[in-house]
Amino acid sequence: MDLSGNHLKGPIPDYFGNMSFLKGVDLSLNSLNSSIPNSLKHCRPQFKSILWYTAKTSAIFRIDLELLNLGNNNLIGKIPSSLGDTSLAMLNLRNNSMFGELPSTLQNCTDLVILDLSENHFSGRIPTWIGDKLSNLVVLSLHSNNFDGHIPHTICTLQSLQNLYLGHNNILGDIPKCFRNLSAMATKEKQSKYYYQVETFVRNAYMYTYLIGASLEVKGREDGYSTTLALVTSIHLSANSLTGDILEELGSLIGLLSLNLSGNLLTGNIPDSIGNMELIESLDLSMNRLHGGIPSSFSNLNFLNQLNVSYNNLTGQIPTSTKLQSFENSSFMGNHLCGPPVSKNCSTEGVPTDATKNGESSGRSKVNGFYVSIVVGFVMGFWGLVAPLFFIRSWRHAYYAKLEHFGNKLYVFWALRVCNSMGKQ
């Protein structure tokens, strides 16, 4: 049932639960403003033994609710624990106002391929059961919520995971080393089982258009889910409080098309292994505390069309590559880099020329400072003496009287000297 993109308002009616043969519900892109009714768990046969036989494929299916798309509404409240009683393959609650911790009953939805809970107010730690129980996940999107704690290492066991979005939360700690075990991201050739898994889900749901309700963020834009989902691989961990180094192990994810680690507290050097991601199209490492140079292996990234390493402590020459030189200066600003495309030229040592001139300029500044101090001292002394005489009349009269007295004494002194010298003659 597809009612997406209309102007529906008010609560989700309970009678949806009476539609026991619904395989998919798409109410996205409306203005629904209630909580999710518990009755949705009844969108399945009253007797689990009821089966559906299709002569065309000679296959038997159980008719259960597989797809629930309530994204882009104004839904409130918590995720009802009753959703764990469904056989969902896709759950999209993106861009609502829902809150609370994720109910543990969701771990019963072991057929989930797409779980998108982004842009809400969910909180607590990311449950470890996501990795333990939801082994079929291809898309896990929890970004723009209030999740805290560390990234659970159990996520690394999701062998089918191709899109991980945890950005814009309050996540702490290091990037898990076990990310290298995300095998679906570690191959350039998309293995048939991942592609088949997504395609099977789409076809069995008989609702190609429903997939458009959820979206991926690739190369800075949002793309709708489609049957090309199996060809997209991305990790977005931006705007958290992640610390430590960018791991060398990330370089083993050679199938990644998009990596965003911006807006964290990452330190250390950019690992040379990033150059192994030869298929990557978007790389954002900006607004961290990275230092050292840009690895020369970046010249291998021939498909890169978005790069941002701005606002770190990077130094040295930007590696020469037709791709790197094609980016705007803004991709490198806030560092101490030199060479095209930035305006600073490099010295023979590969450092910005303004750094090599620091010694000379500092010597000249010392000399200039000496003369400036003389001038300032003279001006301050002069006005310290003249200004009171100019503005205070009593001081001025006393000053002139003192001068006159001193002049008279000097005159008498010289007159006596002259008289004595003439008397001796």
Short mmCIF file of C-alpha atoms in Angstrom, two decimals:
data_model
loop_
_atom_site.label_atom_id
_atom_site.label_comp_id
_atom_site.label_asym_id
_atom_site.label_seq_id
_atom_site.Cartn_x
_atom_site.Cartn_y
_atom_site.Cartn_z
CA MET A 1 0.00 0.00 0.00
CA ASP A 2 1.59 3.23 -1.17
CA LEU A 3 0.18 6.54 0.16
CA SER A 4 3.49 8.40 0.12
CA GLY A 5 3.93 12.00 -0.96
CA ASN A 6 0.42 13.18 -0.16
CA HIS A 7 -0.83 15.68 2.41
CA LEU A 8 -2.00 13.20 5.01
CA LYS A 9 -2.21 14.55 8.55
CA GLY A 10 -3.10 13.29 11.99
CA PRO A 11 -2.43 9.89 13.53
CA ILE A 12 -1.74 6.61 11.81
CA PRO A 13 -5.09 4.76 12.07
CA ASP A 14 -5.23 1.54 14.05
CA TYR A 15 -7.20 -0.23 11.33
CA PHE A 16 -4.01 -0.77 9.35
CA GLY A 17 -3.53 -3.69 11.69
CA ASN A 18 -6.61 -5.36 10.26
CA MET A 19 -5.06 -5.53 6.79
CA SER A 20 -3.51 -8.86 7.48
CA PHE A 21 -2.19 -9.52 3.97
CA LEU A 22 -0.17 -6.31 3.54
CA LYS A 23 3.42 -6.94 2.54
CA GLY A 24 4.40 -3.29 2.49
CA VAL A 25 3.22 0.05 3.92
CA ASP A 26 4.58 3.35 2.59
CA LEU A 27 3.25 6.47 4.32
CA SER A 28 6.41 8.53 3.87
CA LEU A 29 6.55 12.19 2.86
CA ASN A 30 3.35 13.19 4.65
CA SER A 31 2.53 15.12 7.83
CA LEU A 32 1.49 12.29 10.13
CA ASN A 33 2.03 13.30 13.74
CA SER A 34 1.22 10.39 16.01
CA SER A 35 3.21 7.58 17.51
CA ILE A 36 3.45 4.25 15.68
CA PRO A 37 0.43 2.13 16.59
CA ASN A 38 1.03 -1.31 18.07
CA SER A 39 -1.60 -2.70 15.71
CA LEU A 40 0.89 -2.74 12.82
CA LYS A 41 2.25 -5.99 14.15
CA HIS A 42 -1.03 -7.58 13.04
CA CYS A 43 -0.29 -6.90 9.36
CA ARG A 44 0.24 -10.61 8.91
CA PRO A 45 -2.01 -13.68 8.70
CA GLN A 46 -3.93 -14.58 11.82
CA PHE A 47 -2.43 -18.06 11.55
CA LYS A 48 1.28 -18.40 10.90
CA SER A 49 0.60 -21.57 8.95
CA ILE A 50 -1.13 -19.69 6.13
CA LEU A 51 1.18 -19.87 3.11
CA TRP A 52 1.07 -18.39 -0.35
CA TYR A 53 1.95 -20.60 -3.29
CA THR A 54 3.02 -19.08 -6.61
CA ALA A 55 2.89 -21.39 -9.59
CA LYS A 56 5.08 -19.06 -11.61
CA THR A 57 8.15 -19.58 -9.44
CA SER A 58 7.09 -22.89 -7.86
CA ALA A 59 7.96 -21.30 -4.53
CA ILE A 60 6.14 -20.92 -1.24
CA PHE A 61 6.12 -17.65 0.70
CA ARG A 62 4.63 -16.71 4.02
CA ILE A 63 2.75 -13.43 3.74
CA ASP A 64 4.14 -11.06 6.36
CA LEU A 65 4.77 -7.34 6.58
CA GLU A 66 8.19 -6.90 5.00
CA LEU A 67 8.41 -3.21 4.31
CA LEU A 68 7.46 -0.29 6.59
CA ASN A 69 8.32 3.20 5.37
CA LEU A 70 7.19 6.04 7.65
CA GLY A 71 10.05 8.40 6.87
CA ASN A 72 9.73 12.17 6.52
CA ASN A 73 6.70 12.72 8.74
CA ASN A 74 6.21 14.30 12.16
CA LEU A 75 5.95 11.08 14.13
CA ILE A 76 6.65 11.20 17.86
CA GLY A 77 7.11 8.71 20.66
CA LYS A 78 9.21 5.59 20.94
CA ILE A 79 9.55 2.65 18.59
CA PRO A 80 6.90 0.18 19.75
CA SER A 81 8.35 -3.08 20.95
CA SER A 82 5.61 -4.85 18.96
CA LEU A 83 7.54 -4.21 15.73
CA GLY A 84 9.77 -7.05 16.85
CA ASP A 85 6.89 -9.40 16.09
CA THR A 86 7.06 -8.64 12.36
CA SER A 87 9.23 -10.06 9.59
CA LEU A 88 10.46 -6.69 8.35
CA ALA A 89 13.14 -6.52 5.69
CA MET A 90 13.07 -2.72 5.59
CA LEU A 91 12.27 -0.28 8.39
CA ASN A 92 12.52 3.42 7.56
CA LEU A 93 11.65 5.97 10.25
CA ARG A 94 13.96 8.66 8.90
CA ASN A 95 13.37 12.36 9.61
CA ASN A 96 10.76 12.29 12.35
CA SER A 97 10.75 13.39 15.99
CA MET A 98 10.90 10.00 17.65
CA PHE A 99 12.96 9.44 20.78
CA GLY A 100 14.08 6.93 23.38
CA GLU A 101 16.33 3.90 23.23
CA LEU A 102 15.96 1.22 20.59
CA PRO A 103 13.71 -1.60 21.83
CA SER A 104 15.52 -4.89 22.26
CA THR A 105 12.66 -6.66 20.45
CA LEU A 106 13.98 -5.30 17.14
CA GLN A 107 16.68 -7.95 17.35
CA ASN A 108 13.95 -10.42 16.43
CA CYS A 109 13.69 -8.80 12.97
CA THR A 110 16.49 -10.98 11.67
CA ASP A 111 15.44 -10.44 8.04
CA LEU A 112 16.19 -6.70 8.14
CA VAL A 113 18.22 -5.56 5.16
CA ILE A 114 17.67 -1.80 5.55
CA LEU A 115 17.39 -0.11 8.97
CA ASP A 116 17.12 3.69 8.70
CA LEU A 117 16.39 5.53 11.97
CA SER A 118 18.30 8.70 11.09
CA GLU A 119 17.33 12.29 11.86
CA ASN A 120 15.37 11.64 15.04
CA HIS A 121 16.11 11.99 18.76
CA PHE A 122 16.97 8.41 19.63
CA SER A 123 19.44 8.10 22.48
CA GLY A 124 21.47 5.62 24.50
CA ARG A 125 24.23 3.37 23.32
CA ILE A 126 24.16 1.67 19.94
CA PRO A 127 22.95 -1.83 20.85
CA THR A 128 25.42 -4.67 20.48
CA TRP A 129 22.62 -6.94 19.24
CA ILE A 130 22.58 -5.04 15.94
CA GLY A 131 25.72 -6.90 14.99
CA ASP A 132 24.85 -10.12 16.81
CA LYS A 133 21.33 -10.61 15.45
CA LEU A 134 20.76 -8.51 12.32
CA SER A 135 23.26 -10.35 10.18
CA ASN A 136 21.54 -9.50 6.87
CA LEU A 137 21.90 -5.72 7.17
CA VAL A 138 23.15 -3.96 4.07
CA VAL A 139 22.25 -0.44 5.24
CA LEU A 140 22.51 0.78 8.85
CA SER A 141 21.70 4.48 9.17
CA LEU A 142 21.57 5.98 12.68
CA HIS A 143 22.99 9.42 11.93
CA SER A 144 21.69 12.70 13.36
CA ASN A 145 20.47 11.32 16.68
CA ASN A 146 21.73 11.43 20.27
CA PHE A 147 23.48 8.08 20.48
CA ASP A 148 26.50 8.02 22.78
CA GLY A 149 29.16 5.59 23.94
CA HIS A 150 31.52 3.66 21.70
CA ILE A 151 30.94 1.99 18.35
CA PRO A 152 30.16 -1.62 19.25
CA HIS A 153 32.65 -4.08 17.83
CA THR A 154 29.83 -6.44 16.95
CA ILE A 155 29.07 -4.22 13.94
CA CYS A 156 32.23 -5.67 12.41
CA THR A 157 30.50 -9.05 12.13
CA LEU A 158 27.97 -7.71 9.59
CA GLN A 159 29.43 -9.32 6.52
CA SER A 160 26.77 -7.87 4.20
CA LEU A 161 27.00 -4.29 5.51
CA GLN A 162 27.80 -1.83 2.74
CA ASN A 163 26.51 1.47 4.14
CA LEU A 164 27.21 2.58 7.71
CA TYR A 165 25.95 6.00 8.82
CA LEU A 166 26.66 6.98 12.42
CA GLY A 167 27.48 10.66 11.91
CA HIS A 168 26.14 13.58 13.97
CA ASN A 169 25.81 11.77 17.28
CA ASN A 170 27.78 11.84 20.54
CA ILE A 171 29.90 8.78 19.89
CA LEU A 172 33.26 8.54 21.68
CA GLY A 173 36.41 6.47 21.46
CA ASP A 174 38.50 5.06 18.67
CA ILE A 175 37.44 3.76 15.29
CA PRO A 176 37.35 -0.02 15.78
CA LYS A 177 40.26 -1.85 14.17
CA CYS A 178 37.88 -4.66 13.29
CA PHE A 179 36.35 -2.48 10.56
CA ARG A 180 38.75 -4.34 8.30
CA ASN A 181 36.42 -7.34 8.72
CA LEU A 182 33.54 -5.61 6.88
CA SER A 183 34.06 -7.88 3.93
CA ALA A 184 31.34 -6.37 1.72
CA MET A 185 33.36 -3.13 1.72
CA ALA A 186 36.68 -4.88 1.23
CA THR A 187 36.19 -6.05 -2.32
CA LYS A 188 36.21 -4.13 -5.59
CA GLU A 189 34.00 -6.73 -7.22
CA LYS A 190 30.55 -6.72 -5.67
CA GLN A 191 29.96 -10.32 -4.79
CA SER A 192 26.80 -11.81 -6.21
CA LYS A 193 25.35 -12.77 -2.85
CA TYR A 194 25.12 -9.13 -1.74
CA TYR A 195 23.51 -8.05 -4.98
CA TYR A 196 21.14 -11.00 -4.94
CA GLN A 197 20.17 -10.32 -1.34
CA VAL A 198 18.99 -6.78 -2.07
CA GLU A 199 17.37 -7.71 -5.38
CA THR A 200 15.49 -10.57 -3.78
CA PHE A 201 14.17 -8.27 -1.09
CA VAL A 202 12.95 -5.76 -3.65
CA ARG A 203 11.28 -8.31 -5.88
CA ASN A 204 9.65 -10.28 -3.10
CA ALA A 205 8.19 -7.07 -1.71
CA TYR A 206 6.69 -6.22 -5.13
CA MET A 207 7.26 -2.57 -4.33
CA TYR A 208 10.14 -1.06 -6.21
CA THR A 209 8.92 2.49 -5.63
CA TYR A 210 8.89 2.12 -1.86
CA LEU A 211 12.64 2.09 -1.78
CA ILE A 212 12.72 5.75 -2.80
CA GLY A 213 11.37 6.75 0.61
CA ALA A 214 14.70 6.12 2.30
CA SER A 215 17.96 7.59 1.13
CA LEU A 216 21.70 7.35 1.19
CA GLU A 217 24.21 10.16 1.44
CA VAL A 218 26.80 9.77 -1.27
CA LYS A 219 29.24 12.46 -2.34
CA GLY A 220 27.47 15.07 -0.24
CA ARG A 221 24.02 14.47 -1.69
CA GLU A 222 21.14 12.21 -0.86
CA ASP A 223 20.28 9.43 -3.29
CA GLY A 224 17.20 7.25 -3.06
CA TYR A 225 17.57 3.54 -2.44
CA SER A 226 17.25 1.66 -5.68
CA THR A 227 18.17 -1.66 -7.18
CA THR A 228 21.74 -0.30 -7.52
CA LEU A 229 22.00 -0.29 -3.71
CA ALA A 230 24.38 -3.24 -3.81
CA LEU A 231 26.84 -1.13 -5.81
CA VAL A 232 27.13 1.60 -3.13
CA THR A 233 29.56 1.34 -0.22
CA SER A 234 30.12 4.09 2.32
CA ILE A 235 31.12 4.87 5.92
CA HIS A 236 30.07 8.17 7.49
CA LEU A 237 31.18 8.85 11.08
CA SER A 238 31.28 12.66 10.92
CA ALA A 239 30.47 15.15 13.70
CA ASN A 240 31.11 12.91 16.69
CA SER A 241 33.88 12.92 19.29
CA LEU A 242 36.00 10.10 17.92
CA THR A 243 39.63 10.14 19.04
CA GLY A 244 42.86 8.37 18.17
CA ASP A 245 44.45 7.79 14.80
CA ILE A 246 42.90 6.99 11.46
CA LEU A 247 43.68 3.31 11.28
CA GLU A 248 45.87 1.75 8.63
CA GLU A 249 43.28 -1.02 8.58
CA LEU A 250 40.76 1.27 6.88
CA GLY A 251 42.89 1.05 3.78
CA SER A 252 41.84 -2.58 3.40
CA LEU A 253 38.27 -1.44 2.58
CA ILE A 254 39.18 -1.11 -1.07
CA GLY A 255 35.56 -1.20 -2.21
CA LEU A 256 34.55 2.02 -0.42
CA LEU A 257 33.11 4.79 -2.56
CA SER A 258 32.61 7.33 0.25
CA LEU A 259 34.43 7.90 3.57
CA ASN A 260 33.53 10.80 5.88
CA LEU A 261 35.40 11.21 9.18
CA SER A 262 35.09 15.00 9.42
CA GLY A 263 34.34 16.98 12.57
CA ASN A 264 35.95 14.62 15.10
CA LEU A 265 39.04 14.74 17.33
CA LEU A 266 41.20 12.41 15.27
CA THR A 267 44.98 12.84 15.53
CA GLY A 268 48.11 11.45 13.93
CA ASN A 269 49.01 11.15 10.28
CA ILE A 270 46.76 10.31 7.37
CA PRO A 271 47.65 6.65 6.73
CA ASP A 272 49.32 5.88 3.45
CA SER A 273 46.94 2.94 3.04
CA ILE A 274 44.10 5.33 2.13
CA GLY A 275 45.71 5.33 -1.30
CA ASN A 276 44.61 1.71 -1.67
CA MET A 277 40.98 2.82 -1.95
CA GLU A 278 41.30 3.31 -5.66
CA LEU A 279 37.51 3.36 -6.24
CA ILE A 280 36.76 6.05 -3.68
CA GLU A 281 34.82 9.04 -4.99
CA SER A 282 34.32 11.13 -1.84
CA LEU A 283 36.80 11.58 1.03
CA ASP A 284 36.26 14.05 3.89
CA LEU A 285 38.83 14.23 6.72
CA SER A 286 38.28 17.90 7.52
CA MET A 287 38.04 19.55 10.96
CA ASN A 288 40.18 17.11 12.91
CA ARG A 289 43.65 17.38 14.45
CA LEU A 290 45.60 15.50 11.82
CA HIS A 291 49.22 16.41 11.18
CA GLY A 292 52.00 15.44 8.83
CA GLY A 293 51.67 15.51 5.08
CA ILE A 294 49.18 14.27 2.53
CA PRO A 295 50.40 10.80 1.51
CA SER A 296 51.82 10.51 -1.98
CA SER A 297 49.55 7.48 -2.44
CA PHE A 298 46.64 9.92 -2.88
CA SER A 299 47.80 10.26 -6.47
CA ASN A 300 46.32 6.76 -7.01
CA LEU A 301 42.77 7.99 -6.31
CA ASN A 302 41.73 8.52 -9.90
CA PHE A 303 37.98 8.41 -9.26
CA LEU A 304 38.05 10.97 -6.47
CA ASN A 305 35.73 13.89 -7.22
CA GLN A 306 35.18 15.25 -3.70
CA LEU A 307 38.05 15.84 -1.28
CA ASN A 308 38.19 17.87 1.92
CA VAL A 309 41.16 17.86 4.32
CA SER A 310 40.69 21.45 5.48
CA TYR A 311 41.22 22.70 9.03
CA ASN A 312 43.79 20.25 10.30
CA ASN A 313 47.51 20.73 11.01
CA LEU A 314 48.77 19.25 7.76
CA THR A 315 52.10 20.42 6.38
CA GLY A 316 54.27 19.98 3.31
CA GLN A 317 53.65 19.80 -0.38
CA ILE A 318 50.41 18.56 -1.90
CA PRO A 319 51.26 15.47 -3.99
CA THR A 320 51.27 16.16 -7.70
CA SER A 321 48.31 14.48 -9.33
CA THR A 322 45.89 15.70 -11.93
CA LYS A 323 43.03 14.87 -9.54
CA LEU A 324 44.40 16.63 -6.45
CA GLN A 325 45.33 19.73 -8.42
CA SER A 326 41.78 19.94 -9.81
CA PHE A 327 40.20 20.67 -6.40
CA GLU A 328 39.47 24.13 -5.05
CA ASN A 329 41.77 25.84 -2.57
CA SER A 330 39.00 25.47 0.04
CA SER A 331 39.64 21.71 0.13
CA PHE A 332 43.04 22.36 1.73
CA MET A 333 42.57 25.62 3.67
CA GLY A 334 43.32 25.86 7.38
CA ASN A 335 46.58 23.89 7.07
CA HIS A 336 50.22 24.66 6.27
CA LEU A 337 50.31 23.08 2.84
CA CYS A 338 52.02 24.36 -0.26
CA GLY A 339 51.98 23.77 -3.98
CA PRO A 340 49.07 23.75 -6.41
CA PRO A 341 46.17 24.23 -6.00
CA VAL A 342 46.89 26.40 -2.92
CA SER A 343 48.49 29.79 -3.45
CA LYS A 344 51.60 29.14 -1.33
CA ASN A 345 54.65 28.05 -3.24
CA CYS A 346 56.99 25.39 -1.87
CA SER A 347 60.69 25.76 -1.19
CA THR A 348 63.20 23.14 -2.32
CA GLU A 349 62.61 21.38 1.03
CA GLY A 350 58.88 21.08 0.27
CA VAL A 351 57.71 23.60 2.84
CA PRO A 352 55.79 26.85 2.24
CA THR A 353 58.09 29.65 1.13
CA ASP A 354 56.66 31.97 3.77
CA ALA A 355 58.06 29.54 6.38
CA THR A 356 61.57 29.74 4.87
CA LYS A 357 61.40 33.50 4.99
CA ASN A 358 60.46 33.55 8.66
CA GLY A 359 64.11 33.80 9.75
CA GLU A 360 64.82 36.76 7.51
CA SER A 361 61.61 38.52 8.34
CA SER A 362 62.13 37.99 12.08
CA GLY A 363 65.61 39.58 11.85
CA ARG A 364 64.24 42.58 9.99
CA SER A 365 61.42 42.88 12.47
CA LYS A 366 63.92 43.10 15.37
CA VAL A 367 65.80 45.96 13.70
CA ASN A 368 62.60 47.75 12.81
CA GLY A 369 61.38 47.29 16.35
CA PHE A 370 64.49 49.06 17.72
CA TYR A 371 63.83 52.20 15.70
CA VAL A 372 60.16 52.12 16.48
CA SER A 373 60.92 52.00 20.20
CA ILE A 374 63.18 55.07 19.89
CA VAL A 375 60.46 57.06 18.18
CA VAL A 376 57.82 55.96 20.65
CA GLY A 377 60.07 56.84 23.59
CA PHE A 378 60.80 60.31 22.21
CA VAL A 379 57.14 61.05 21.54
CA MET A 380 56.03 59.83 24.97
CA GLY A 381 58.79 61.80 26.74
CA PHE A 382 58.18 64.96 24.77
CA TRP A 383 54.46 65.01 25.37
CA GLY A 384 54.96 63.96 28.97
CA LEU A 385 56.82 67.23 29.52
CA VAL A 386 55.13 69.63 27.09
CA ALA A 387 51.49 68.61 27.53
CA PRO A 388 51.20 69.66 31.23
CA LEU A 389 52.79 73.04 30.47
CA PHE A 390 50.44 73.58 27.59
CA PHE A 391 47.22 72.74 29.40
CA ILE A 392 47.94 73.72 33.07
CA ARG A 393 48.48 77.52 33.54
CA SER A 394 49.95 77.34 37.07
CA TRP A 395 52.53 74.84 35.90
CA ARG A 396 53.35 77.03 32.94
CA HIS A 397 53.89 80.17 35.16
CA ALA A 398 55.99 78.22 37.64
CA TYR A 399 58.04 76.77 34.80
CA TYR A 400 58.76 80.19 33.30
CA ALA A 401 59.56 81.66 36.74
CA LYS A 402 62.00 78.86 37.35
CA LEU A 403 63.62 79.45 33.99
CA GLU A 404 63.90 83.18 34.74
CA HIS A 405 65.43 82.46 38.16
CA PHE A 406 67.88 80.04 36.62
CA GLY A 407 68.78 82.59 33.93
CA ASN A 408 69.42 85.33 36.50
CA LYS A 409 71.70 83.07 38.53
CA LEU A 410 73.57 82.09 35.40
CA TYR A 411 73.96 85.78 34.44
CA VAL A 412 75.34 86.70 37.91
CA PHE A 413 77.71 83.73 37.80
CA TRP A 414 79.18 84.74 34.48
CA ALA A 415 79.32 88.43 35.45
CA LEU A 416 81.37 87.65 38.57
CA ARG A 417 83.70 85.49 36.58
CA VAL A 418 84.31 88.29 34.11
CA CYS A 419 84.90 90.85 36.90
CA ASN A 420 87.37 88.63 38.71
CA SER A 421 89.33 87.98 35.58
CA MET A 422 89.56 91.73 34.82
CA GLY A 423 90.69 92.57 38.42
CA LYS A 424 93.56 90.12 38.19
CA GLN A 425 94.82 91.81 35.11
#
